[in-house]
């Protein structure tokens, strides 16, 4: 198989200047010698990206992923080592990079397209498709400084894919788009891959990385921890990073509403031994405990739970009425458990929404979105990708060997 990008012993050093806030006079007095610390954002990183693969870069904040992408895009020059690229590159890096804020969307499409190597005629012929994919027709003649971050990304991504590069580099930014746009982008990646093109992706959404990428490279403090099959490395990465996440930090509430007769106080996630934990393995028991407070006597309440991936895909919901429970009434404090005997989720991060509603489910007492978060690490069954672990089996080939 041929190689799209070869990264050979790449190191990148940044200078961190001290005494930044000193006056101009003080810095002039000090003379030409500015004081700085040297800092290696990348250190001897080497791996190969096969042509036609979807390749991921993973690692914690500050581990060097964006710096490496910029080296691949030739926006930064490595201090040692080299990057060999076979084919044309389009990059979607930091939000709005490559866009001129004062120019309109239309002008930026032309500017960006020409930077990415298209002639005026070529851009003209693709212009409608670019604007159409971005879905921002109404705003195309507005200066992009007035765009929302989602609009920026839509237009940037649309230009990048429509210049039809051999290699597409995408740094995180897609997370800014809404669910519909993200789905459109995923389709585009699939088309891209089907056409034998190479995609290099950076994302903290591990479920996506595990599913979308063939291979990943894992960076830690600028050094390569490993490069290899996405499933294995992402699972190792999730295991390592989740091992030290405290249980208390697992709440990321993103919205709350309701009339308040019953309030959902908190949600606990318990393992098979009733221990509160924030990480489970595929196939393990999980109990979601909803602690409530009924501020008055409420008849026939219904408690509900929902689970989404952190990328926002709706995975599951279940409420007590559908579970065949008719709770006559509640008053004061209490809790209710919902038990999943064998967690059928593949590795990734999931958000739990909890609610208390009335018997018709049309009136909400309290709904707390993403009140709790949990991680899933590789367990049994161990399947290759996606959200659910279906426990599927392969049977032997029927046919001639
Ligand atoms: N231009 C720069 N000057 C100085 N330091 C920089 C520069 N660009 C990046 N760094 C530093 O290099 C390190 C790696 O940064 P980088 O942006 O590559 O990390 P990252 O893996 O993309 O992180 P994140 O997940 O937060 O996006 C960080 O410590 C960052 O502060
Ligand atoms: Mg980054």
Short mmCIF file of C-alpha atoms and ligand atoms in Angstrom, two decimals:
data_model
loop_
_atom_site.label_atom_id
_atom_site.label_comp_id
_atom_site.label_asym_id
_atom_site.label_seq_id
_atom_site.Cartn_x
_atom_site.Cartn_y
_atom_site.Cartn_z
CA UNK A 1 0.00 0.00 0.00
CA UNK A 2 1.37 3.42 -0.79
CA UNK A 3 1.85 6.13 1.75
CA UNK A 4 -0.04 9.43 1.73
CA UNK A 5 2.02 11.10 4.44
CA UNK A 6 5.28 10.05 5.99
CA UNK A 7 6.19 11.73 9.26
CA UNK A 8 9.88 11.23 9.99
CA UNK A 9 11.34 12.14 13.42
CA UNK A 10 9.47 15.43 13.57
CA UNK A 11 10.26 17.79 16.42
CA UNK A 12 8.82 21.26 16.87
CA UNK A 13 10.05 23.76 19.40
CA UNK A 14 8.27 26.88 20.58
CA UNK A 15 9.72 29.77 22.48
CA UNK A 16 7.79 30.99 25.46
CA UNK A 17 8.75 34.58 26.15
CA UNK A 18 9.02 35.69 29.73
CA UNK A 19 8.09 39.08 31.14
CA UNK A 20 5.42 39.61 28.55
CA UNK A 21 3.74 42.42 30.36
CA UNK A 22 6.74 44.65 30.76
CA UNK A 23 6.69 48.10 29.28
CA UNK A 24 8.16 48.89 25.91
CA UNK A 25 10.83 50.94 27.62
CA UNK A 26 11.87 48.07 29.85
CA UNK A 27 12.13 45.72 26.92
CA UNK A 28 14.16 48.26 24.92
CA UNK A 29 16.46 48.79 27.91
CA UNK A 30 17.04 45.07 28.11
CA UNK A 31 18.43 45.22 24.60
CA UNK A 32 18.01 42.68 21.89
CA UNK A 33 18.17 39.68 24.13
CA UNK A 34 14.59 38.66 24.77
CA UNK A 35 14.29 36.07 27.49
CA UNK A 36 12.48 32.90 26.67
CA UNK A 37 12.11 29.29 27.59
CA UNK A 38 12.27 26.66 24.94
CA UNK A 39 9.54 24.16 24.85
CA UNK A 40 9.16 21.07 22.67
CA UNK A 41 5.60 20.70 21.41
CA UNK A 42 6.63 17.66 19.36
CA UNK A 43 9.59 15.40 19.97
CA UNK A 44 10.84 12.80 17.46
CA UNK A 45 7.42 11.86 16.19
CA UNK A 46 7.39 9.35 13.34
CA UNK A 47 4.67 7.28 11.65
CA UNK A 48 3.12 6.69 8.25
CA UNK A 49 -0.36 7.46 7.04
CA UNK A 50 -1.44 4.96 4.37
CA UNK A 51 -3.13 6.31 1.28
CA UNK A 52 -6.90 5.93 1.38
CA UNK A 53 -7.06 5.59 5.15
CA UNK A 54 -8.94 7.65 7.70
CA UNK A 55 -6.28 8.44 10.25
CA UNK A 56 -6.85 9.91 13.70
CA UNK A 57 -4.63 11.86 16.06
CA UNK A 58 -5.55 11.44 19.71
CA UNK A 59 -4.12 12.82 22.94
CA UNK A 60 -4.91 15.15 25.79
CA UNK A 61 -5.12 18.94 25.51
CA UNK A 62 -1.73 20.36 24.68
CA UNK A 63 -0.27 17.03 23.56
CA UNK A 64 0.71 18.44 20.15
CA UNK A 65 -2.07 17.28 17.81
CA UNK A 66 -2.78 20.67 16.24
CA UNK A 67 0.92 21.43 15.99
CA UNK A 68 1.44 18.17 14.14
CA UNK A 69 -1.48 18.86 11.77
CA UNK A 70 0.03 22.26 11.01
CA UNK A 71 3.32 20.55 10.19
CA UNK A 72 1.45 18.20 7.84
CA UNK A 73 -0.27 21.19 6.22
CA UNK A 74 3.09 22.97 5.93
CA UNK A 75 1.84 25.90 7.96
CA UNK A 76 4.61 25.15 10.44
CA UNK A 77 8.10 23.94 9.59
CA UNK A 78 9.47 21.25 11.91
CA UNK A 79 12.76 22.04 13.68
CA UNK A 80 14.03 18.55 12.99
CA UNK A 81 12.80 15.73 10.83
CA UNK A 82 10.58 15.95 7.82
CA UNK A 83 7.10 15.44 6.49
CA UNK A 84 6.66 13.83 3.07
CA UNK A 85 3.31 14.29 1.44
CA UNK A 86 2.01 12.50 -1.66
CA UNK A 87 -0.85 14.49 -3.13
CA UNK A 88 -2.69 17.75 -2.66
CA UNK A 89 -3.81 18.82 0.80
CA UNK A 90 -6.76 20.84 2.06
CA UNK A 91 -6.86 21.65 5.74
CA UNK A 92 -9.60 22.77 8.07
CA UNK A 93 -7.65 23.84 11.12
CA UNK A 94 -8.54 26.31 13.82
CA UNK A 95 -11.87 28.00 13.64
CA UNK A 96 -11.84 30.66 10.94
CA UNK A 97 -8.21 30.19 9.99
CA UNK A 98 -7.87 30.99 6.33
CA UNK A 99 -10.83 33.37 6.45
CA UNK A 100 -10.49 37.11 6.32
CA UNK A 101 -12.97 38.61 8.80
CA UNK A 102 -13.71 41.81 6.85
CA UNK A 103 -14.44 40.02 3.59
CA UNK A 104 -17.81 38.51 2.77
CA UNK A 105 -18.48 34.80 2.63
CA UNK A 106 -18.44 34.98 -1.16
CA UNK A 107 -15.08 36.77 -1.24
CA UNK A 108 -13.64 34.32 1.25
CA UNK A 109 -14.73 31.36 -0.86
CA UNK A 110 -12.71 32.80 -3.74
CA UNK A 111 -9.76 33.71 -1.54
CA UNK A 112 -9.72 30.35 0.21
CA UNK A 113 -10.28 28.39 -2.98
CA UNK A 114 -7.35 30.09 -4.65
CA UNK A 115 -5.11 29.49 -1.62
CA UNK A 116 -6.06 25.83 -1.90
CA UNK A 117 -5.04 25.84 -5.54
CA UNK A 118 -8.22 26.41 -7.55
CA UNK A 119 -8.44 28.82 -10.47
CA UNK A 120 -11.19 31.43 -10.67
CA UNK A 121 -13.14 29.41 -13.24
CA UNK A 122 -12.98 26.27 -11.11
CA UNK A 123 -14.24 28.12 -8.09
CA UNK A 124 -17.05 29.68 -10.14
CA UNK A 125 -18.19 26.28 -11.32
CA UNK A 126 -18.22 24.89 -7.77
CA UNK A 127 -19.47 28.01 -6.01
CA UNK A 128 -23.13 27.03 -5.82
CA UNK A 129 -22.30 23.59 -4.50
CA UNK A 130 -20.02 25.08 -1.85
CA UNK A 131 -22.66 27.51 -0.63
CA UNK A 132 -25.36 24.89 -0.87
CA UNK A 133 -23.45 22.34 1.19
CA UNK A 134 -22.68 25.00 3.80
CA UNK A 135 -26.37 25.95 3.87
CA UNK A 136 -25.66 29.65 4.34
CA UNK A 137 -27.08 31.16 1.12
CA UNK A 138 -28.71 34.04 2.99
CA UNK A 139 -25.45 35.15 4.57
CA UNK A 140 -23.03 34.68 1.71
CA UNK A 141 -22.70 38.43 1.08
CA UNK A 142 -22.22 39.31 4.76
CA UNK A 143 -18.72 39.82 6.17
CA UNK A 144 -17.69 36.58 7.87
CA UNK A 145 -16.87 38.45 11.08
CA UNK A 146 -20.65 38.43 11.65
CA UNK A 147 -20.87 34.66 11.25
CA UNK A 148 -21.57 32.33 14.12
CA UNK A 149 -18.88 29.73 14.80
CA UNK A 150 -21.12 27.07 13.26
CA UNK A 151 -21.43 29.11 10.06
CA UNK A 152 -17.66 29.56 9.89
CA UNK A 153 -17.12 25.83 10.09
CA UNK A 154 -19.83 25.06 7.55
CA UNK A 155 -18.30 27.35 4.99
CA UNK A 156 -14.71 26.34 5.76
CA UNK A 157 -15.49 22.65 5.53
CA UNK A 158 -17.51 23.13 2.38
CA UNK A 159 -14.65 24.92 0.63
CA UNK A 160 -12.10 22.35 1.82
CA UNK A 161 -14.04 19.35 0.51
CA UNK A 162 -15.08 21.02 -2.72
CA UNK A 163 -11.51 21.75 -3.78
CA UNK A 164 -11.36 17.95 -3.96
CA UNK A 165 -7.94 17.39 -2.38
CA UNK A 166 -6.19 14.01 -2.15
CA UNK A 167 -5.72 14.52 1.57
CA UNK A 168 -8.06 16.32 3.95
CA UNK A 169 -6.87 17.47 7.39
CA UNK A 170 -9.56 18.34 9.93
CA UNK A 171 -8.84 19.67 13.42
CA UNK A 172 -11.66 19.28 15.94
CA UNK A 173 -13.68 22.19 14.51
CA UNK A 174 -16.46 19.93 13.29
CA UNK A 175 -17.67 19.60 16.86
CA UNK A 176 -18.91 23.20 16.50
CA UNK A 177 -21.44 22.24 13.82
CA UNK A 178 -24.93 21.12 14.76
CA UNK A 179 -26.03 17.48 14.59
CA UNK A 180 -27.42 17.77 11.05
CA UNK A 181 -24.22 19.31 9.72
CA UNK A 182 -22.07 16.74 11.51
CA UNK A 183 -24.08 13.97 9.88
CA UNK A 184 -23.53 15.60 6.47
CA UNK A 185 -19.80 15.78 7.16
CA UNK A 186 -19.69 12.11 8.14
CA UNK A 187 -21.31 11.25 4.81
CA UNK A 188 -18.71 13.35 3.01
CA UNK A 189 -15.91 11.55 4.83
CA UNK A 190 -17.43 8.27 3.72
CA UNK A 191 -17.55 9.46 0.07
CA UNK A 192 -14.01 10.64 0.42
CA UNK A 193 -12.86 7.32 1.71
CA UNK A 194 -14.77 5.45 -0.98
CA UNK A 195 -12.91 7.56 -3.54
CA UNK A 196 -9.60 6.33 -2.08
CA UNK A 197 -8.70 9.67 -0.50
CA UNK A 198 -7.00 10.17 2.83
CA UNK A 199 -8.50 11.93 5.83
CA UNK A 200 -6.56 12.96 8.94
CA UNK A 201 -8.84 13.78 11.85
CA UNK A 202 -8.29 15.26 15.29
CA UNK A 203 -11.08 14.83 17.79
CA UNK A 204 -11.70 14.30 21.47
CA UNK A 205 -14.91 12.41 20.65
CA UNK A 206 -13.50 8.93 21.20
CA UNK A 207 -16.58 7.07 20.02
CA UNK A 208 -16.31 8.86 16.67
CA UNK A 209 -12.58 8.25 16.41
CA UNK A 210 -12.95 4.57 17.18
CA UNK A 211 -15.65 4.16 14.55
CA UNK A 212 -14.38 6.46 11.82
CA UNK A 213 -10.65 5.88 11.85
CA UNK A 214 -8.72 2.89 10.56
CA UNK A 215 -5.57 3.89 12.39
CA UNK A 216 -4.63 6.45 15.00
CA UNK A 217 -1.48 7.99 16.41
CA UNK A 218 -1.55 8.76 20.12
CA UNK A 219 0.44 11.76 21.36
CA UNK A 220 1.34 12.51 24.95
CA UNK A 221 3.28 15.67 25.80
CA UNK A 222 4.59 15.87 22.25
CA UNK A 223 5.79 12.29 22.13
CA UNK A 224 4.29 9.42 20.20
CA UNK A 225 2.87 6.82 22.57
CA UNK A 226 1.92 4.53 19.74
CA UNK A 227 0.41 4.28 16.28
CA UNK A 228 -1.78 1.46 15.07
CA UNK A 229 -5.32 0.11 14.67
CA UNK A 230 -7.87 2.64 15.93
CA UNK A 231 -9.94 0.22 18.03
CA UNK A 232 -6.97 -0.96 20.09
CA UNK A 233 -5.35 2.40 20.62
CA UNK A 234 -8.56 4.26 21.41
CA UNK A 235 -9.48 1.58 23.95
CA UNK A 236 -6.05 1.85 25.58
CA UNK A 237 -6.31 5.63 25.57
CA UNK A 238 -9.78 5.58 27.15
CA UNK A 239 -8.58 3.09 29.77
CA UNK A 240 -5.60 5.25 30.63
CA UNK A 241 -7.36 8.61 30.72
CA UNK A 242 -10.44 7.38 32.55
CA UNK A 243 -8.50 5.57 35.22
CA UNK A 244 -7.78 8.87 36.93
CA UNK A 245 -10.99 10.79 36.39
CA UNK A 246 -12.68 11.37 39.75
CA UNK A 247 -16.34 10.39 40.08
CA UNK A 248 -17.39 13.87 41.25
CA UNK A 249 -16.34 15.47 38.00
CA UNK A 250 -18.70 13.45 35.93
CA UNK A 251 -21.59 15.94 35.85
CA UNK A 252 -21.95 18.22 32.82
CA UNK A 253 -25.50 19.48 33.15
CA UNK A 254 -26.56 21.35 30.05
CA UNK A 255 -30.15 22.37 30.71
CA UNK A 256 -32.98 22.15 33.19
CA UNK A 257 -36.67 22.95 33.16
CA UNK A 258 -39.89 22.00 34.86
CA UNK A 259 -42.58 23.15 37.27
CA UNK A 260 -40.69 21.89 40.32
CA UNK A 261 -43.27 19.89 42.37
CA UNK A 262 -40.75 17.06 42.11
CA UNK A 263 -37.07 17.85 41.61
CA UNK A 264 -34.40 15.45 40.42
CA UNK A 265 -31.66 16.00 42.98
CA UNK A 266 -28.89 13.93 41.48
CA UNK A 267 -28.11 10.79 39.57
CA UNK A 268 -25.72 8.13 40.79
CA UNK A 269 -24.13 5.52 38.59
CA UNK A 270 -23.49 2.27 40.41
CA UNK A 271 -21.63 -0.84 39.38
CA UNK A 272 -22.64 -4.43 40.12
CA UNK A 273 -21.55 -4.05 43.75
CA UNK A 274 -23.48 -0.78 44.31
CA UNK A 275 -20.26 1.20 44.22
CA UNK A 276 -20.56 4.70 42.66
CA UNK A 277 -18.27 4.81 39.63
CA UNK A 278 -18.01 6.85 36.44
CA UNK A 279 -16.69 4.18 34.14
CA UNK A 280 -18.06 0.81 33.12
CA UNK A 281 -17.04 -1.95 30.76
CA UNK A 282 -19.14 -3.30 27.93
CA UNK A 283 -21.17 -6.18 29.32
CA UNK A 284 -21.02 -5.08 32.97
CA UNK A 285 -24.00 -4.31 35.17
CA UNK A 286 -24.96 -0.65 35.56
CA UNK A 287 -27.54 0.87 37.87
CA UNK A 288 -28.71 4.43 37.39
CA UNK A 289 -30.07 5.76 40.68
CA UNK A 290 -32.27 8.85 40.46
CA UNK A 291 -32.55 10.76 43.73
CA UNK A 292 -35.66 12.93 43.85
CA UNK A 293 -37.37 15.32 46.21
CA UNK A 294 -41.15 15.67 46.14
CA UNK A 295 -41.92 19.12 47.54
CA UNK A 296 -45.59 18.16 47.93
CA UNK A 297 -47.49 14.90 47.52
CA UNK A 298 -47.53 14.10 43.83
CA UNK A 299 -49.72 11.34 42.47
CA UNK A 300 -48.70 8.93 39.73
CA UNK A 301 -45.32 10.45 38.87
CA UNK A 302 -43.24 9.01 36.06
CA UNK A 303 -39.43 8.96 36.24
CA UNK A 304 -37.46 8.81 33.04
CA UNK A 305 -33.90 8.39 31.85
CA UNK A 306 -32.19 8.97 28.52
CA UNK A 307 -28.67 8.30 27.30
CA UNK A 308 -26.84 10.13 24.53
CA UNK A 309 -23.30 9.89 23.22
CA UNK A 310 -21.23 13.02 23.88
CA UNK A 311 -21.47 13.65 20.16
CA UNK A 312 -25.21 14.03 20.78
CA UNK A 313 -26.55 10.82 19.27
CA UNK A 314 -29.70 9.72 21.08
CA UNK A 315 -29.04 6.16 22.21
CA UNK A 316 -31.76 5.11 24.60
CA UNK A 317 -34.65 6.26 26.80
CA UNK A 318 -36.92 4.48 29.24
CA UNK A 319 -39.47 5.71 31.73
CA UNK A 320 -41.25 4.00 34.60
CA UNK A 321 -44.65 4.05 32.88
CA UNK A 322 -43.27 2.14 29.88
CA UNK A 323 -41.57 -0.12 32.42
CA UNK A 324 -45.03 -1.10 33.69
CA UNK A 325 -44.77 0.81 36.96
CA UNK A 326 -47.62 2.85 38.32
CA UNK A 327 -46.22 4.69 41.33
CA UNK A 328 -49.27 5.74 43.37
CA UNK A 329 -47.64 8.82 44.88
CA UNK A 330 -44.43 10.30 46.24
CA UNK A 331 -43.75 12.78 49.06
CA UNK A 332 -40.41 13.94 50.45
CA UNK A 333 -37.04 12.46 49.49
CA UNK A 334 -36.34 9.15 47.85
CA UNK A 335 -34.65 7.40 45.00
CA UNK A 336 -35.49 4.97 42.26
CA UNK A 337 -33.09 2.56 40.52
CA UNK A 338 -32.97 1.56 36.90
CA UNK A 339 -30.73 -1.45 36.33
CA UNK A 340 -29.06 -2.51 33.11
CA UNK A 341 -27.85 -6.10 33.63
CA UNK A 342 -25.30 -6.13 30.79
CA UNK A 343 -24.32 -2.80 29.32
CA UNK A 344 -24.67 -3.14 25.52
CA UNK A 345 -22.57 -0.07 24.66
CA UNK A 346 -19.22 0.07 22.92
CA UNK A 347 -16.37 2.20 24.33
CA UNK A 348 -17.08 5.91 24.39
CA UNK A 349 -18.49 8.62 26.63
CA UNK A 350 -22.20 8.96 27.35
CA UNK A 351 -24.46 11.56 28.97
CA UNK A 352 -27.45 10.73 31.14
CA UNK A 353 -30.59 12.88 31.22
CA UNK A 354 -33.07 12.34 34.06
CA UNK A 355 -36.62 13.58 34.44
CA UNK A 356 -39.74 13.48 36.57
CA UNK A 357 -42.98 14.02 34.66
CA UNK A 358 -46.70 13.43 35.24
CA UNK A 359 -48.65 10.33 34.22
CA UNK A 360 -49.49 11.75 30.78
CA UNK A 361 -45.75 12.52 30.33
CA UNK A 362 -46.91 15.86 28.88
CA UNK A 363 -46.18 17.87 32.01
CA UNK A 364 -42.59 18.11 33.27
CA UNK A 365 -41.84 18.48 36.98
CA UNK A 366 -38.08 18.52 36.42
CA UNK A 367 -35.89 17.59 33.49
CA UNK A 368 -32.12 17.75 33.83
CA UNK A 369 -30.16 17.28 30.67
CA UNK A 370 -26.76 15.61 30.81
CA UNK A 371 -26.85 15.52 34.58
CA UNK A 372 -24.35 12.71 34.67
CA UNK A 373 -21.67 11.33 32.40
CA UNK A 374 -20.05 7.94 32.21
CA UNK A 375 -17.37 6.24 30.17
CA UNK A 376 -17.48 2.83 28.66
CA UNK A 377 -14.26 0.88 28.31
CA UNK A 378 -13.70 -2.25 26.28
CA UNK A 379 -15.27 -5.36 27.78
CA UNK A 380 -17.33 -8.25 26.45
CA UNK A 381 -18.54 -8.49 23.76
CA UNK A 382 -15.74 -6.62 22.06
CA UNK A 383 -16.91 -5.51 18.65
CA UNK A 384 -15.20 -3.31 16.10
CA UNK A 385 -17.04 0.00 16.10
CA UNK A 386 -20.23 1.98 16.50
CA UNK A 387 -22.33 2.66 19.57
CA UNK A 388 -23.98 -0.63 20.50
CA UNK A 389 -22.39 -3.97 21.31
CA UNK A 390 -24.85 -6.37 19.71
CA UNK A 391 -23.16 -9.58 20.80
CA UNK A 392 -23.07 -10.74 17.22
CA UNK A 393 -21.26 -13.86 16.02
CA UNK A 394 -19.65 -14.81 12.70
CA UNK A 395 -20.24 -18.26 11.30
CA UNK A 396 -17.73 -20.11 9.11
CA UNK A 397 -17.55 -19.46 5.39
CA UNK A 398 -19.92 -21.44 3.18
CA UNK A 399 -18.15 -21.78 -0.12
CA UNK A 400 -14.92 -22.97 -1.66
CA UNK A 401 -11.71 -22.11 0.15
N1 LIG B 1 2.60 29.21 18.50
C1 LIG B 1 2.87 28.66 19.68
N2 LIG B 1 3.74 29.23 20.54
C2 LIG B 1 4.04 28.67 21.73
N3 LIG B 1 3.52 27.52 22.16
C3 LIG B 1 2.64 26.89 21.37
C4 LIG B 1 2.26 27.42 20.09
N4 LIG B 1 1.37 26.59 19.53
C5 LIG B 1 1.19 25.57 20.40
N5 LIG B 1 1.96 25.75 21.51
C6 LIG B 1 2.06 24.85 22.65
O1 LIG B 1 2.37 23.57 22.18
C7 LIG B 1 1.68 22.57 22.93
C8 LIG B 1 0.91 21.70 22.00
O2 LIG B 1 -0.19 22.48 21.50
P1 LIG B 1 -1.25 21.91 20.47
O3 LIG B 1 -2.14 23.03 20.13
O4 LIG B 1 -0.55 21.22 19.37
O5 LIG B 1 -2.00 20.83 21.37
P2 LIG B 1 -3.29 19.96 21.02
O6 LIG B 1 -2.90 18.54 21.21
O7 LIG B 1 -3.83 20.36 19.71
O8 LIG B 1 -4.28 20.37 22.19
P3 LIG B 1 -5.89 20.54 22.18
O9 LIG B 1 -6.45 19.17 22.43
O10 LIG B 1 -6.12 21.41 23.37
O11 LIG B 1 -6.31 21.15 20.90
C9 LIG B 1 0.84 23.31 23.95
O12 LIG B 1 1.51 23.31 25.17
C10 LIG B 1 0.75 24.71 23.41
O13 LIG B 1 0.67 25.65 24.43
MG1 LIG B 2 -5.60 21.30 19.14
#
